[in-house]
Coordinates of C-alpha atoms in Angstrom, one line a residue:
X1 CA -8.5 -30.7 22.1
X2 CA -5.3 -32.6 22.7
X3 CA -4.2 -33.8 26.2
X4 CA -1.5 -31.1 26.2
X5 CA -4.0 -28.3 25.3
X6 CA -6.4 -29.6 27.9
X7 CA -3.8 -29.4 30.7
X8 CA -2.8 -25.9 29.6
X9 CA -6.5 -24.8 29.7
X10 CA -7.1 -26.4 33.1
X11 CA -4.1 -24.6 34.6
X12 CA -5.1 -21.3 33.1
X13 CA -8.7 -21.8 34.3
X14 CA -7.5 -22.3 37.9
X15 CA -5.2 -19.2 37.7
X16 CA -8.1 -17.2 36.3
X17 CA -10.5 -18.3 39.1
X18 CA -8.0 -17.5 41.9
X19 CA -7.2 -14.2 40.2
X20 CA -10.8 -13.1 39.9
X21 CA -11.5 -14.1 43.5
X22 CA -8.6 -11.9 44.7
X23 CA -9.7 -8.9 42.6
X24 CA -6.9 -9.0 40.1
X25 CA -7.4 -7.6 36.6
X26 CA -7.5 -9.7 33.4
X27 CA -4.1 -8.2 32.4
X28 CA -2.5 -9.3 35.6
X29 CA -4.1 -12.8 35.3
X30 CA -2.9 -13.0 31.7
X31 CA 0.7 -12.3 32.8
X32 CA 0.6 -15.0 35.4
X33 CA -0.8 -17.5 32.9
X34 CA 2.0 -16.7 30.5
X35 CA 4.7 -17.0 33.2
X36 CA 3.2 -20.3 34.5
X37 CA 2.3 -22.0 31.3
X38 CA 5.0 -20.8 28.9
X39 CA 7.8 -23.0 30.1
X40 CA 5.8 -26.2 29.8
X41 CA 3.3 -25.4 27.0
X42 CA 5.0 -22.5 25.1
X43 CA 1.9 -20.3 25.9
X44 CA 2.3 -16.9 24.2
X45 CA 1.3 -13.6 25.8
X46 CA -1.5 -13.1 23.3
X47 CA -2.9 -16.5 24.1
X48 CA -2.6 -15.8 27.8
X49 CA -4.9 -12.9 27.5
X50 CA -7.6 -15.0 25.8
X51 CA -7.3 -17.6 28.5
X52 CA -7.4 -14.9 31.2
X53 CA -10.7 -13.7 29.8
X54 CA -12.0 -17.3 29.7
X55 CA -13.2 -17.1 26.1
X56 CA -12.8 -19.2 23.0
X57 CA -11.2 -18.3 19.7
X58 CA -14.6 -17.8 18.2
X59 CA -15.5 -15.3 20.9
X60 CA -12.5 -13.1 20.0
X61 CA -13.3 -13.3 16.3
X62 CA -16.8 -12.2 16.9
X63 CA -15.6 -9.2 19.0
X64 CA -13.2 -8.2 16.3
X65 CA -15.9 -8.4 13.7
X66 CA -18.2 -6.4 15.9
X67 CA -15.6 -3.6 16.2
X68 CA -15.1 -3.6 12.4
X69 CA -18.8 -3.2 12.0
X70 CA -19.0 -0.5 14.6
X71 CA -16.3 1.5 12.7
X72 CA -18.2 1.0 9.4
X73 CA -15.5 -1.2 7.8
X74 CA -15.9 -4.2 5.6
X75 CA -16.0 -7.5 7.4
X76 CA -12.4 -8.6 8.3
X77 CA -10.8 -11.8 6.9
X78 CA -9.6 -12.9 10.3
X79 CA -10.8 -16.4 11.4
X80 CA -10.0 -19.0 14.0
X81 CA -7.1 -20.5 12.0
X82 CA -5.4 -17.1 11.6
X83 CA -5.9 -16.2 15.3
X84 CA -4.6 -19.6 16.3
X85 CA -1.5 -18.9 14.2
X86 CA -1.0 -15.6 16.1
X87 CA -1.4 -17.4 19.4
X88 CA 1.1 -20.1 18.4
X89 CA 3.7 -17.5 17.3
X90 CA 3.7 -18.7 13.7
X91 CA 2.4 -15.3 12.4
X92 CA 2.2 -11.8 13.7
X93 CA -0.9 -9.7 13.3
X94 CA -0.8 -6.8 10.8
X95 CA -1.2 -3.2 12.2
X96 CA -4.9 -3.1 11.8
X97 CA -5.7 -6.6 13.3
X98 CA -3.2 -5.9 16.2
X99 CA -5.0 -2.6 16.9
X100 CA -8.4 -4.4 17.2
X101 CA -7.0 -7.3 19.3
X102 CA -5.5 -4.7 21.7
X103 CA -9.0 -3.1 21.8
X104 CA -10.6 -6.4 22.6
X105 CA -8.2 -7.1 25.5
X106 CA -7.8 -3.5 26.4
X107 CA -4.0 -3.6 26.6
X108 CA -1.1 -2.3 24.5
X109 CA 0.8 -4.3 21.9
X110 CA 3.7 -5.0 24.3
X111 CA 1.3 -6.8 26.7
X112 CA 0.4 -9.2 23.8
X113 CA 4.0 -9.8 23.0
X114 CA 4.6 -7.3 20.2
X115 CA 7.1 -4.4 20.2
X116 CA 6.3 -0.9 19.1
X117 CA 3.2 1.3 19.5
X118 CA -0.2 0.5 18.1
X119 CA -1.2 2.0 14.7
X120 CA -3.6 4.4 16.6
X121 CA -0.6 5.8 18.5
X122 CA -2.5 5.9 21.9
X123 CA -3.7 3.7 24.7
X124 CA -6.5 1.1 24.6
X125 CA -7.6 1.2 28.3
X126 CA -10.8 3.0 29.0
X127 CA -10.0 6.6 30.0
X128 CA -10.9 7.7 33.6
X129 CA -10.1 4.3 35.2
X130 CA -7.0 3.5 37.2
X131 CA -4.7 1.2 35.2
X132 CA -4.8 -2.3 36.5
X133 CA -8.0 -1.9 38.5
X134 CA -10.7 -4.5 38.5
X135 CA -13.2 -2.0 37.1
X136 CA -11.1 -1.5 34.1
X137 CA -11.9 -5.0 32.8
X138 CA -15.7 -4.5 33.3
X139 CA -16.0 -1.0 31.8
X140 CA -17.8 -0.5 28.5
X141 CA -15.7 0.4 25.5
X142 CA -16.3 3.9 24.2
X143 CA -18.5 4.1 21.1
X144 CA -16.0 6.2 19.2
X145 CA -12.5 5.3 20.4
X146 CA -10.7 7.2 17.7
X147 CA -12.2 10.4 19.1
X148 CA -10.5 9.5 22.4
X149 CA -7.2 8.5 20.8
X150 CA -7.0 11.9 19.0
X151 CA -7.7 13.8 22.2
X152 CA -4.3 14.0 24.1
X153 CA -6.0 15.1 27.3
X154 CA -7.7 11.8 27.7
X155 CA -4.6 9.7 27.9
X156 CA -1.4 9.6 29.9
X157 CA 1.2 12.3 29.1
X158 CA 3.3 11.3 26.1
X159 CA 6.8 10.0 26.5
X160 CA 9.7 11.9 24.8
X161 CA 9.9 10.9 21.1
X162 CA 12.7 10.5 18.7
X163 CA 12.6 11.3 15.0
X164 CA 11.3 7.9 14.1
X165 CA 8.4 8.0 16.5
X166 CA 7.5 11.6 15.6
X167 CA 7.3 10.8 11.9
X168 CA 5.4 7.6 12.5
X169 CA 2.9 9.4 14.7
X170 CA 2.3 11.9 11.9
X171 CA 1.5 9.1 9.6
X172 CA -0.7 7.4 12.2
X173 CA -2.7 10.5 12.7
X174 CA -3.1 10.9 9.0
X175 CA -4.2 7.3 8.6
X176 CA -6.8 7.6 11.4
X177 CA -8.3 10.6 9.6
X178 CA -8.4 8.7 6.4
X179 CA -10.0 5.7 8.1
X180 CA -12.9 8.0 9.1
X181 CA -15.4 7.7 6.3
X182 CA -16.2 11.4 6.6
X183 CA -12.7 12.4 5.6
X184 CA -12.9 12.3 1.8
X185 CA -11.9 14.8 -0.8
X186 CA -9.1 15.6 -3.2
X187 CA -5.6 15.1 -1.9
X188 CA -4.1 18.3 -3.5
X189 CA -0.7 19.3 -2.3
X190 CA 0.5 17.3 0.7
X191 CA 0.9 19.3 3.9
X192 CA 4.5 20.1 5.0
X193 CA 4.0 17.9 8.1
X194 CA 3.3 14.8 6.0
X195 CA 6.0 15.5 3.5
X196 CA 8.5 15.9 6.3
X197 CA 7.5 12.6 7.8
X198 CA 7.6 10.8 4.5
X199 CA 11.1 12.2 3.7
X200 CA 12.3 11.6 7.2
X201 CA 11.5 7.8 7.1
X202 CA 13.0 7.5 3.6
X203 CA 16.2 9.4 4.6
X204 CA 16.8 7.3 7.7
X205 CA 16.4 4.2 5.6
X206 CA 19.1 5.5 3.2
X207 CA 21.4 6.2 6.2
X208 CA 20.8 2.6 7.6
X209 CA 21.5 1.0 4.2
X210 CA 24.8 2.9 3.8
X211 CA 26.0 2.5 7.4
X212 CA 25.0 -1.2 8.0
X213 CA 28.0 -3.5 7.8
X214 CA 26.1 -6.7 8.5
X215 CA 22.6 -7.0 6.9
X216 CA 20.0 -7.8 9.5
X217 CA 17.0 -10.2 9.6
X218 CA 13.6 -10.0 8.3
X219 CA 10.5 -11.6 9.9
X220 CA 8.0 -13.6 7.8
X221 CA 5.1 -11.3 8.6
X222 CA 6.9 -8.3 6.9
X223 CA 7.1 -10.3 3.7
X224 CA 3.4 -11.2 4.0
X225 CA 2.5 -7.5 4.7
X226 CA 4.5 -6.3 1.7
X227 CA 2.6 -8.7 -0.6
X228 CA -0.6 -7.6 0.9
X229 CA 0.3 -3.9 0.3
X230 CA 1.0 -4.8 -3.3
X231 CA -2.5 -6.3 -3.6
X232 CA -4.0 -3.2 -2.0
X233 CA -2.2 -0.9 -4.5
X234 CA -5.0 -1.1 -7.0
X235 CA -7.9 -0.5 -4.7
X236 CA -6.8 1.7 -1.8
X237 CA -6.6 5.5 -2.0
X238 CA -2.9 6.4 -2.4
X239 CA -2.4 8.5 0.8
X240 CA -4.0 5.8 3.0
X241 CA -1.8 3.1 1.5
X242 CA 1.3 5.3 1.7
X243 CA 0.8 5.6 5.5
X244 CA 0.6 1.8 5.9
X245 CA 3.6 1.1 3.7
X246 CA 5.9 3.7 5.3
X247 CA 5.0 2.5 8.8
X248 CA 6.1 -1.0 7.7
X249 CA 9.3 0.5 6.1
X250 CA 10.1 2.3 9.3
X251 CA 9.8 -1.0 11.2
X252 CA 12.2 -2.6 8.7
X253 CA 14.6 0.2 9.1
X254 CA 14.6 -0.2 12.9
X255 CA 15.5 -3.9 12.5
X256 CA 18.3 -3.0 10.0
X257 CA 19.8 -0.6 12.5
X258 CA 20.7 -3.7 14.7
X259 CA 23.1 -6.4 13.9
X260 CA 21.3 -9.5 12.6
X261 CA 22.1 -13.0 11.4
X262 CA 23.7 -12.7 7.9
X263 CA 21.8 -15.6 6.5
X264 CA 18.6 -13.5 6.5
X265 CA 20.3 -10.3 5.1
X266 CA 19.0 -10.8 1.6
X267 CA 15.4 -11.1 2.7
X268 CA 15.6 -7.9 4.7
X269 CA 17.2 -5.9 1.9
X270 CA 14.7 -7.3 -0.5
X271 CA 11.9 -6.1 1.7
X272 CA 13.4 -2.6 1.9
X273 CA 13.7 -2.5 -1.9
X274 CA 10.2 -3.6 -2.4
X275 CA 8.7 -1.3 0.2
X276 CA 10.8 1.6 -1.2
X277 CA 9.8 0.8 -4.7
X278 CA 6.1 0.6 -3.8
X279 CA 6.4 3.9 -2.0
X280 CA 7.8 5.4 -5.2
X281 CA 4.9 4.0 -7.1
X282 CA 2.4 5.5 -4.7
X283 CA 4.2 8.9 -4.8
X284 CA 3.7 8.8 -8.6
X285 CA 0.0 8.3 -8.1
X286 CA -0.1 11.2 -5.5
X287 CA 1.8 13.4 -8.0
X288 CA 5.1 14.1 -6.2
X289 CA 7.7 13.1 -8.7
X290 CA 10.6 14.4 -6.6
X291 CA 9.8 12.0 -3.7
X292 CA 9.0 9.2 -6.1
X293 CA 12.6 9.5 -7.6
X294 CA 14.0 9.6 -4.0
X295 CA 12.2 6.4 -3.0
X296 CA 13.4 4.6 -6.2
X297 CA 17.0 5.6 -5.4
X298 CA 16.5 4.2 -1.9
X299 CA 15.1 1.0 -3.5
X300 CA 18.1 0.7 -5.8
X301 CA 20.5 0.9 -2.9
X302 CA 18.6 -1.8 -1.1
X303 CA 18.3 -4.0 -4.2
X304 CA 22.0 -3.7 -4.9
X305 CA 22.7 -5.3 -1.6
X306 CA 20.7 -8.4 -2.7
X307 CA 22.6 -9.0 -5.9
X308 CA 19.3 -10.0 -7.5
X309 CA 19.3 -8.7 -11.1
X310 CA 15.6 -9.2 -11.5
X311 CA 14.8 -7.1 -8.4
X312 CA 17.2 -4.3 -9.6
X313 CA 15.7 -4.4 -13.0
X314 CA 12.1 -4.1 -11.5
X315 CA 13.1 -1.1 -9.5
X316 CA 14.6 0.6 -12.6
X317 CA 11.6 -0.2 -14.8
X318 CA 9.3 1.3 -12.2
X319 CA 11.5 4.4 -11.9
X320 CA 11.3 4.9 -15.6
X321 CA 7.6 5.7 -15.2
X322 CA 8.5 9.0 -13.4
X323 CA 10.0 10.7 -16.4
X324 CA 7.5 9.0 -18.6
X325 CA 4.6 10.6 -16.8
X326 CA 6.3 13.9 -15.9
X327 CA 7.7 15.1 -19.2
X328 CA 11.1 13.6 -20.2
X329 CA 10.4 10.7 -22.6
X330 CA 14.1 10.4 -23.5
X331 CA 15.1 9.8 -19.9
X332 CA 12.3 7.2 -19.6
X333 CA 13.6 5.5 -22.7
X334 CA 17.2 5.4 -21.3
X335 CA 16.0 4.0 -18.0
X336 CA 13.8 1.4 -19.7
X337 CA 16.9 0.2 -21.7
X338 CA 18.9 0.1 -18.5
X339 CA 16.2 -2.1 -16.9
X340 CA 16.2 -4.4 -19.9
X341 CA 20.0 -4.7 -19.7
X342 CA 19.9 -5.4 -16.0
X343 CA 17.3 -8.2 -16.5
X344 CA 19.5 -9.9 -19.1
X345 CA 18.3 -13.3 -20.3
X346 CA 16.6 -14.2 -17.0
X347 CA 12.8 -14.4 -17.4
X348 CA 11.4 -11.8 -15.0
X349 CA 8.9 -8.9 -14.7
X350 CA 11.2 -6.3 -16.0
X351 CA 11.7 -8.2 -19.3
X352 CA 8.0 -7.5 -20.0
X353 CA 7.7 -4.1 -18.4
X354 CA 10.8 -2.4 -19.8
X355 CA 9.9 -2.9 -23.5
X356 CA 6.5 -1.4 -22.9
X357 CA 8.0 1.7 -21.3
X358 CA 10.3 1.9 -24.3
X359 CA 7.3 1.7 -26.7
X360 CA 5.4 4.4 -24.7
X361 CA 8.5 6.7 -24.7
X362 CA 9.0 6.2 -28.4
X363 CA 5.3 7.0 -29.0
X364 CA 5.6 10.2 -27.0
X365 CA 8.7 11.3 -29.0
X366 CA 7.1 10.4 -32.3
X367 CA 3.5 11.6 -31.7
X368 CA 0.5 10.8 -33.9
X369 CA 2.4 12.0 -37.0
X370 CA 5.6 10.1 -36.3
X371 CA 7.8 8.5 -38.9
X372 CA 7.0 5.0 -39.9
X373 CA 10.3 3.6 -38.6
X374 CA 9.5 4.9 -35.1
X375 CA 6.1 3.4 -35.3
X376 CA 7.6 0.1 -36.3
X377 CA 10.2 0.3 -33.6
X378 CA 7.5 0.9 -30.9
X379 CA 5.5 -2.0 -32.2
X380 CA 8.5 -4.3 -32.1
X381 CA 9.0 -3.3 -28.5
X382 CA 5.4 -4.3 -27.8
X383 CA 6.0 -7.6 -29.4
X384 CA 9.0 -8.2 -27.2
X385 CA 6.9 -7.4 -24.1
X386 CA 4.2 -9.9 -25.1
X387 CA 6.8 -12.6 -25.7
X388 CA 8.4 -11.9 -22.3
X389 CA 5.0 -11.9 -20.6
X390 CA 4.3 -15.4 -21.9
X391 CA 7.4 -16.7 -20.1
X392 CA 6.7 -15.0 -16.8
X393 CA 5.7 -17.2 -13.8
X394 CA 2.0 -17.4 -13.0
X395 CA 2.2 -15.5 -9.7
X396 CA 4.0 -12.7 -11.4
X397 CA 1.3 -12.4 -14.0
X398 CA -1.3 -12.0 -11.2
X399 CA 0.7 -9.3 -9.2
X400 CA -0.1 -5.8 -10.4
X401 CA 2.5 -4.2 -8.1
X402 CA 5.5 -6.5 -8.0
X403 CA 4.6 -8.4 -11.1
X404 CA 3.0 -7.5 -14.5
X405 CA -0.5 -8.5 -15.4
X406 CA -2.2 -9.1 -18.7
X407 CA -4.6 -6.2 -18.2
X408 CA -1.6 -3.8 -17.7
X409 CA -0.1 -5.2 -20.9
X410 CA -3.4 -4.5 -22.8
X411 CA -3.7 -1.0 -21.3
X412 CA -0.2 0.1 -22.1
X413 CA -0.3 -1.4 -25.6
X414 CA -3.5 0.6 -26.2
X415 CA -1.9 3.8 -24.8
X416 CA 1.1 3.4 -27.2
X417 CA -1.3 2.9 -30.2
X418 CA -3.3 5.9 -29.2
X419 CA -0.2 8.1 -29.0
X420 CA 0.9 6.8 -32.4
X421 CA -2.5 7.7 -33.9
X422 CA -3.4 4.0 -34.7
X423 CA -7.0 4.6 -33.4
X424 CA -8.7 1.5 -35.0
X425 CA -6.2 -0.9 -33.4
X426 CA -6.1 1.1 -30.2
X427 CA -9.9 1.0 -29.7
X428 CA -9.9 -2.8 -29.8
X429 CA -7.0 -3.2 -27.3
X430 CA -8.4 -0.5 -25.0
X431 CA -11.8 -2.2 -24.9
X432 CA -10.1 -5.4 -24.0
X433 CA -8.1 -3.7 -21.2
X434 CA -11.1 -2.0 -19.7
X435 CA -13.0 -5.3 -19.5
X436 CA -10.2 -6.7 -17.4
X437 CA -10.1 -3.8 -14.9
X438 CA -12.4 -3.8 -11.9
X439 CA -10.5 -2.1 -9.1
X440 CA -7.6 0.1 -10.3
X441 CA -9.3 3.5 -10.7
X442 CA -6.1 5.3 -11.9
X443 CA -5.6 2.9 -14.8
X444 CA -9.4 2.8 -15.6
X445 CA -9.4 6.6 -15.8
X446 CA -6.3 6.7 -18.1
X447 CA -7.8 4.0 -20.3
X448 CA -11.0 6.1 -20.8
X449 CA -9.0 9.2 -21.5
X450 CA -7.1 7.3 -24.2
X451 CA -10.4 6.2 -25.6
X452 CA -11.6 9.8 -25.6
X453 CA -8.3 10.8 -27.3
X454 CA -9.0 8.3 -30.1
X455 CA -12.4 9.9 -30.7
X456 CA -10.7 13.3 -30.8
X457 CA -8.1 12.2 -33.3
X458 CA -10.9 10.9 -35.5
X459 CA -12.5 14.4 -35.3
X460 CA -15.6 13.5 -33.1
X461 CA -15.3 16.1 -30.4
X462 CA -18.8 15.4 -28.9
X463 CA -18.2 11.7 -28.4
X464 CA -14.6 12.4 -27.1
X465 CA -16.1 14.7 -24.4
X466 CA -18.8 12.2 -23.6
X467 CA -16.3 9.4 -22.9
X468 CA -14.1 11.8 -20.9
X469 CA -17.0 13.0 -18.8
X470 CA -18.0 9.4 -18.0
X471 CA -14.4 8.8 -16.8
X472 CA -14.5 12.0 -14.6
X473 CA -17.8 10.9 -13.0
X474 CA -16.3 7.6 -11.9
X475 CA -13.3 9.3 -10.3
X476 CA -13.7 9.8 -6.6
X477 CA -12.3 13.0 -5.1
X478 CA -9.5 11.2 -3.2
X479 CA -8.1 9.9 -6.5
X480 CA -7.9 13.4 -8.2
X481 CA -4.2 13.8 -7.8
X482 CA -1.7 15.6 -10.1
X483 CA -1.0 12.2 -11.7
X484 CA -4.5 12.1 -13.1
X485 CA -5.0 15.8 -13.6
X486 CA -2.1 16.2 -15.9
X487 CA -3.5 13.9 -18.7
X488 CA -6.9 15.4 -18.0
X489 CA -5.6 18.9 -18.6
X490 CA -3.7 17.7 -21.7
X491 CA -6.9 16.2 -23.1
X492 CA -8.7 19.5 -22.5
X493 CA -6.0 21.4 -24.4
X494 CA -6.3 19.0 -27.3
X495 CA -10.1 19.6 -27.4
X496 CA -9.6 23.3 -27.4
X497 CA -7.0 23.1 -30.1
X498 CA -9.5 21.0 -32.2
X499 CA -12.1 23.8 -32.0
X500 CA -14.0 22.7 -28.9
X501 CA -13.0 25.5 -26.6
X502 CA -16.6 26.8 -26.3
X503 CA -18.3 23.4 -25.9
X504 CA -20.4 23.3 -22.7
X505 CA -19.3 19.7 -22.3
X506 CA -15.7 20.7 -22.0
X507 CA -16.5 23.0 -19.1
X508 CA -18.5 20.2 -17.5
X509 CA -15.4 17.9 -17.8
X510 CA -13.2 20.5 -16.2
X511 CA -15.6 21.0 -13.3
X512 CA -16.0 17.2 -12.7
X513 CA -12.2 16.8 -12.6
X514 CA -11.8 19.8 -10.3
X515 CA -9.6 21.6 -12.9
X516 CA -11.6 24.8 -12.8
X517 CA -12.3 26.5 -16.1
X518 CA -10.8 26.7 -19.5
X519 CA -7.1 26.0 -19.6
X520 CA -6.2 27.9 -22.8

């Protein structure tokens, strides 16, 4: 410990001792420590609370880990280095870590120096105790705090809320239910309350983008959070991730509604474009193509403000997947070409992604009995994609959401070959793709359905159904969205058309997918 830190700790220790002797709460002591030490040592509010409790960084980490374990969550990645960065003001805790730090100190985010409500939407003080009392700091934490947060009678009366807060609280309540391990099952059609909240946040972001005359600032932690959401895209159930992403997007929109330094305008608009694009991607996975299109439009508006051709091309390439998956291959082909034109000669993600979408759209238009020239055109597009991929930056090749990975390239190449009826070549590529996937359940399922389709094209209905059933067994209920059910239903129809309508295995496949009976 440096001399400066030692003096800070000594002053805080004296303040704490006097405060406890006079019956003050830890929250009150923390405030005095902050006011006294901040001018000389730059002591932050969050650090003031730790010093007020008289504990070390390691003690806080262990308490957070214990709370994660209590809530049956995987061990958190937070350590002393990260907590020290929070206390020094270099980083801001994400929504989940902030919630648990508030729980440890039994205060609200504002007391730790952070604006806005907690992700739980409610208070962290133990119910039934007078706020600021000495007993408050000694009371045991409830064993199931989420039950208390979801019970309005156990907290102070809510303050009047505006549209932003109402929509955010809808998403927070949804997120809390999803965090409960008992809340599993197919998503199905989203309730009107959630759809309204999703659309409300997206619409107000549109309004802010249009009305803002000076682009506002963006904080570093939002960029870090956005990249983190991109990494979670492959492994987190879509509705859970959508809640997290939209709460972040809402925070970005609130910042954009205020005038900010113009030198950070590009970073803020880039964040809005990326979060809107990621929301559109998630809506594809959930199966709502209308909202997916709306989010991509919002993303384009934000991307246009940055003047970044690569970002605009990425948004357009991602948007092209909406008509590709929902029935208009020609529109997908046009959007892919537009993305390619936007990218120009600059090496970027869209240069690899757009030709793949072109090839998939061509394969859909041609079918397994397509003309040779169409087959050759699709394969030339795949060759362009492979060449562009080799020129991408290393971090872009590792990012499955904002970049384009080798496993995605293999998967989509196999999908194109399957649709063209090139089963021998498709089998090899799809096997390679499946070996590279360990977390993205959507793509794993689609790969297996393509492999089943190859067996069907070759006339082996039994093996085709066996592969499809294996895919269905691996698919958890929360991932059975319209995005997955559409190709599953299409595969079933192909089986029926091939003479397998009365196969018991087909009925088993339908039941596992939750389709419910023959789809003749």
